């Protein structure tokens, strides 16, 4: 049997090659630390409340983080992908402003 160009259809020969599909590797997303900064005006109870409300910390874990912030000036609330970290920072800052506290929350690449 011949093809349209007159050559026989043979599966082997010098022009035959095997194409293999390479499965693309997905890259893990970058992670970001969400940090709370110490100030002299925000009540400790408010910081504990923020940690419980936005970072799902229990009272004991929230108190431990709050004391770390109080003594060291900064404390980690959690590690998240960029979009989630950005949302958490915005939520905390908006909540603090709504309650008239100068609490600062930032994110940094891990």
PDB file of C-alpha atoms in Angstrom:
ATOM      1  CA  UNK A   1       0.000   0.000   0.000  1.00  0.00           C
ATOM      2  CA  UNK A   2       1.405   3.433  -0.909  1.00  0.00           C
ATOM      3  CA  UNK A   3       0.818   6.824   0.669  1.00  0.00           C
ATOM      4  CA  UNK A   4      -0.208  10.014  -1.157  1.00  0.00           C
ATOM      5  CA  UNK A   5       3.409  10.727  -2.121  1.00  0.00           C
ATOM      6  CA  UNK A   6       3.918   7.273  -3.660  1.00  0.00           C
ATOM      7  CA  UNK A   7       6.151   5.898  -0.898  1.00  0.00           C
ATOM      8  CA  UNK A   8       5.082   2.785   0.992  1.00  0.00           C
ATOM      9  CA  UNK A   9       3.640   3.259   4.497  1.00  0.00           C
ATOM     10  CA  UNK A  10       6.145   1.447   6.658  1.00  0.00           C
ATOM     11  CA  UNK A  11       6.417   1.890  10.423  1.00  0.00           C
ATOM     12  CA  UNK A  12      10.197   1.704  10.450  1.00  0.00           C
ATOM     13  CA  UNK A  13      12.867   3.510   8.564  1.00  0.00           C
ATOM     14  CA  UNK A  14      15.266   6.408   8.860  1.00  0.00           C
ATOM     15  CA  UNK A  15      12.512   9.047   9.201  1.00  0.00           C
ATOM     16  CA  UNK A  16      10.681   7.377  12.118  1.00  0.00           C
ATOM     17  CA  UNK A  17      11.030   8.794  15.650  1.00  0.00           C
ATOM     18  CA  UNK A  18       9.383   8.176  18.989  1.00  0.00           C
ATOM     19  CA  UNK A  19       7.876  11.126  20.796  1.00  0.00           C
ATOM     20  CA  UNK A  20       7.540  10.839  24.552  1.00  0.00           C
ATOM     21  CA  UNK A  21       5.541  13.240  26.635  1.00  0.00           C
ATOM     22  CA  UNK A  22       7.388  14.762  29.537  1.00  0.00           C
ATOM     23  CA  UNK A  23       5.100  15.344  32.482  1.00  0.00           C
ATOM     24  CA  UNK A  24       5.605  18.918  33.688  1.00  0.00           C
ATOM     25  CA  UNK A  25       6.612  19.260  37.309  1.00  0.00           C
ATOM     26  CA  UNK A  26       4.544  21.656  39.327  1.00  0.00           C
ATOM     27  CA  UNK A  27       6.514  24.066  41.465  1.00  0.00           C
ATOM     28  CA  UNK A  28       5.496  24.501  45.075  1.00  0.00           C
ATOM     29  CA  UNK A  29       4.229  28.028  45.783  1.00  0.00           C
ATOM     30  CA  UNK A  30       6.417  30.363  47.814  1.00  0.00           C
ATOM     31  CA  UNK A  31       5.463  30.641  51.462  1.00  0.00           C
ATOM     32  CA  UNK A  32       5.149  33.805  53.515  1.00  0.00           C
ATOM     33  CA  UNK A  33       5.332  34.350  57.263  1.00  0.00           C
ATOM     34  CA  UNK A  34       2.650  36.554  58.798  1.00  0.00           C
ATOM     35  CA  UNK A  35       4.115  38.575  61.667  1.00  0.00           C
ATOM     36  CA  UNK A  36       2.661  40.780  64.381  1.00  0.00           C
ATOM     37  CA  UNK A  37       4.762  43.686  65.626  1.00  0.00           C
ATOM     38  CA  UNK A  38       4.820  44.956  69.195  1.00  0.00           C
ATOM     39  CA  UNK A  39       3.595  48.409  70.134  1.00  0.00           C
ATOM     40  CA  UNK A  40       3.030  50.143  73.461  1.00  0.00           C
ATOM     41  CA  UNK A  41      -0.684  50.796  73.001  1.00  0.00           C
ATOM     42  CA  UNK A  42      -2.500  47.680  71.775  1.00  0.00           C
ATOM     43  CA  UNK A  43      -3.838  45.663  74.737  1.00  0.00           C
ATOM     44  CA  UNK A  44      -2.479  42.146  75.131  1.00  0.00           C
ATOM     45  CA  UNK A  45      -6.026  40.784  75.258  1.00  0.00           C
ATOM     46  CA  UNK A  46      -6.743  42.287  71.848  1.00  0.00           C
ATOM     47  CA  UNK A  47      -3.678  40.595  70.338  1.00  0.00           C
ATOM     48  CA  UNK A  48      -4.798  37.247  71.812  1.00  0.00           C
ATOM     49  CA  UNK A  49      -8.266  37.820  70.350  1.00  0.00           C
ATOM     50  CA  UNK A  50      -6.778  38.561  66.890  1.00  0.00           C
ATOM     51  CA  UNK A  51      -4.693  35.366  67.005  1.00  0.00           C
ATOM     52  CA  UNK A  52      -7.727  33.299  67.956  1.00  0.00           C
ATOM     53  CA  UNK A  53     -10.037  34.949  65.413  1.00  0.00           C
ATOM     54  CA  UNK A  54      -7.831  35.150  62.300  1.00  0.00           C
ATOM     55  CA  UNK A  55      -5.244  32.415  62.869  1.00  0.00           C
ATOM     56  CA  UNK A  56      -7.404  29.795  64.627  1.00  0.00           C
ATOM     57  CA  UNK A  57      -5.053  29.617  67.633  1.00  0.00           C
ATOM     58  CA  UNK A  58      -6.360  28.263  70.908  1.00  0.00           C
ATOM     59  CA  UNK A  59      -6.112  30.490  73.985  1.00  0.00           C
ATOM     60  CA  UNK A  60      -2.860  28.897  75.158  1.00  0.00           C
ATOM     61  CA  UNK A  61      -1.079  29.181  71.781  1.00  0.00           C
ATOM     62  CA  UNK A  62      -2.381  32.728  71.246  1.00  0.00           C
ATOM     63  CA  UNK A  63      -1.149  33.808  74.688  1.00  0.00           C
ATOM     64  CA  UNK A  64       2.271  32.264  74.022  1.00  0.00           C
ATOM     65  CA  UNK A  65       2.610  34.127  70.705  1.00  0.00           C
ATOM     66  CA  UNK A  66       1.380  37.375  72.258  1.00  0.00           C
ATOM     67  CA  UNK A  67       4.003  37.111  75.047  1.00  0.00           C
ATOM     68  CA  UNK A  68       6.703  36.421  72.463  1.00  0.00           C
ATOM     69  CA  UNK A  69       5.640  39.567  70.585  1.00  0.00           C
ATOM     70  CA  UNK A  70       5.626  41.527  73.856  1.00  0.00           C
ATOM     71  CA  UNK A  71       9.122  40.411  74.887  1.00  0.00           C
ATOM     72  CA  UNK A  72      10.876  40.194  71.496  1.00  0.00           C
ATOM     73  CA  UNK A  73       9.043  42.869  69.493  1.00  0.00           C
ATOM     74  CA  UNK A  74       7.800  40.505  66.789  1.00  0.00           C
ATOM     75  CA  UNK A  75       6.031  37.150  66.549  1.00  0.00           C
ATOM     76  CA  UNK A  76       4.987  34.708  63.855  1.00  0.00           C
ATOM     77  CA  UNK A  77       1.265  34.018  63.499  1.00  0.00           C
ATOM     78  CA  UNK A  78       1.547  31.465  60.706  1.00  0.00           C
ATOM     79  CA  UNK A  79       3.015  30.559  57.311  1.00  0.00           C
ATOM     80  CA  UNK A  80       0.829  30.753  54.211  1.00  0.00           C
ATOM     81  CA  UNK A  81       0.853  31.122  50.438  1.00  0.00           C
ATOM     82  CA  UNK A  82       1.071  34.698  49.166  1.00  0.00           C
ATOM     83  CA  UNK A  83      -2.657  35.253  48.627  1.00  0.00           C
ATOM     84  CA  UNK A  84      -3.663  33.847  52.012  1.00  0.00           C
ATOM     85  CA  UNK A  85      -0.915  35.753  53.857  1.00  0.00           C
ATOM     86  CA  UNK A  86      -1.921  38.993  52.136  1.00  0.00           C
ATOM     87  CA  UNK A  87      -5.572  38.431  53.070  1.00  0.00           C
ATOM     88  CA  UNK A  88      -4.720  37.708  56.712  1.00  0.00           C
ATOM     89  CA  UNK A  89      -2.564  40.842  56.983  1.00  0.00           C
ATOM     90  CA  UNK A  90      -5.375  42.959  55.511  1.00  0.00           C
ATOM     91  CA  UNK A  91      -7.987  41.408  57.814  1.00  0.00           C
ATOM     92  CA  UNK A  92      -5.870  41.987  60.929  1.00  0.00           C
ATOM     93  CA  UNK A  93      -5.010  45.570  59.975  1.00  0.00           C
ATOM     94  CA  UNK A  94      -8.641  46.419  59.169  1.00  0.00           C
ATOM     95  CA  UNK A  95      -9.847  44.816  62.414  1.00  0.00           C
ATOM     96  CA  UNK A  96      -7.238  46.722  64.445  1.00  0.00           C
ATOM     97  CA  UNK A  97      -8.148  50.057  62.817  1.00  0.00           C
ATOM     98  CA  UNK A  98     -11.846  49.380  63.359  1.00  0.00           C
ATOM     99  CA  UNK A  99     -11.120  48.950  67.077  1.00  0.00           C
ATOM    100  CA  UNK A 100      -8.764  51.955  67.082  1.00  0.00           C
ATOM    101  CA  UNK A 101      -5.568  50.042  67.863  1.00  0.00           C
ATOM    102  CA  UNK A 102      -2.208  50.732  66.169  1.00  0.00           C
ATOM    103  CA  UNK A 103      -1.411  47.006  65.853  1.00  0.00           C
ATOM    104  CA  UNK A 104       0.890  46.260  62.902  1.00  0.00           C
ATOM    105  CA  UNK A 105       0.785  43.017  60.932  1.00  0.00           C
ATOM    106  CA  UNK A 106       3.194  42.309  58.080  1.00  0.00           C
ATOM    107  CA  UNK A 107       4.272  39.444  55.854  1.00  0.00           C
ATOM    108  CA  UNK A 108       7.706  38.344  54.688  1.00  0.00           C
ATOM    109  CA  UNK A 109       8.899  35.653  52.327  1.00  0.00           C
ATOM    110  CA  UNK A 110      10.071  32.541  54.135  1.00  0.00           C
TER     111      UNK A 110
END
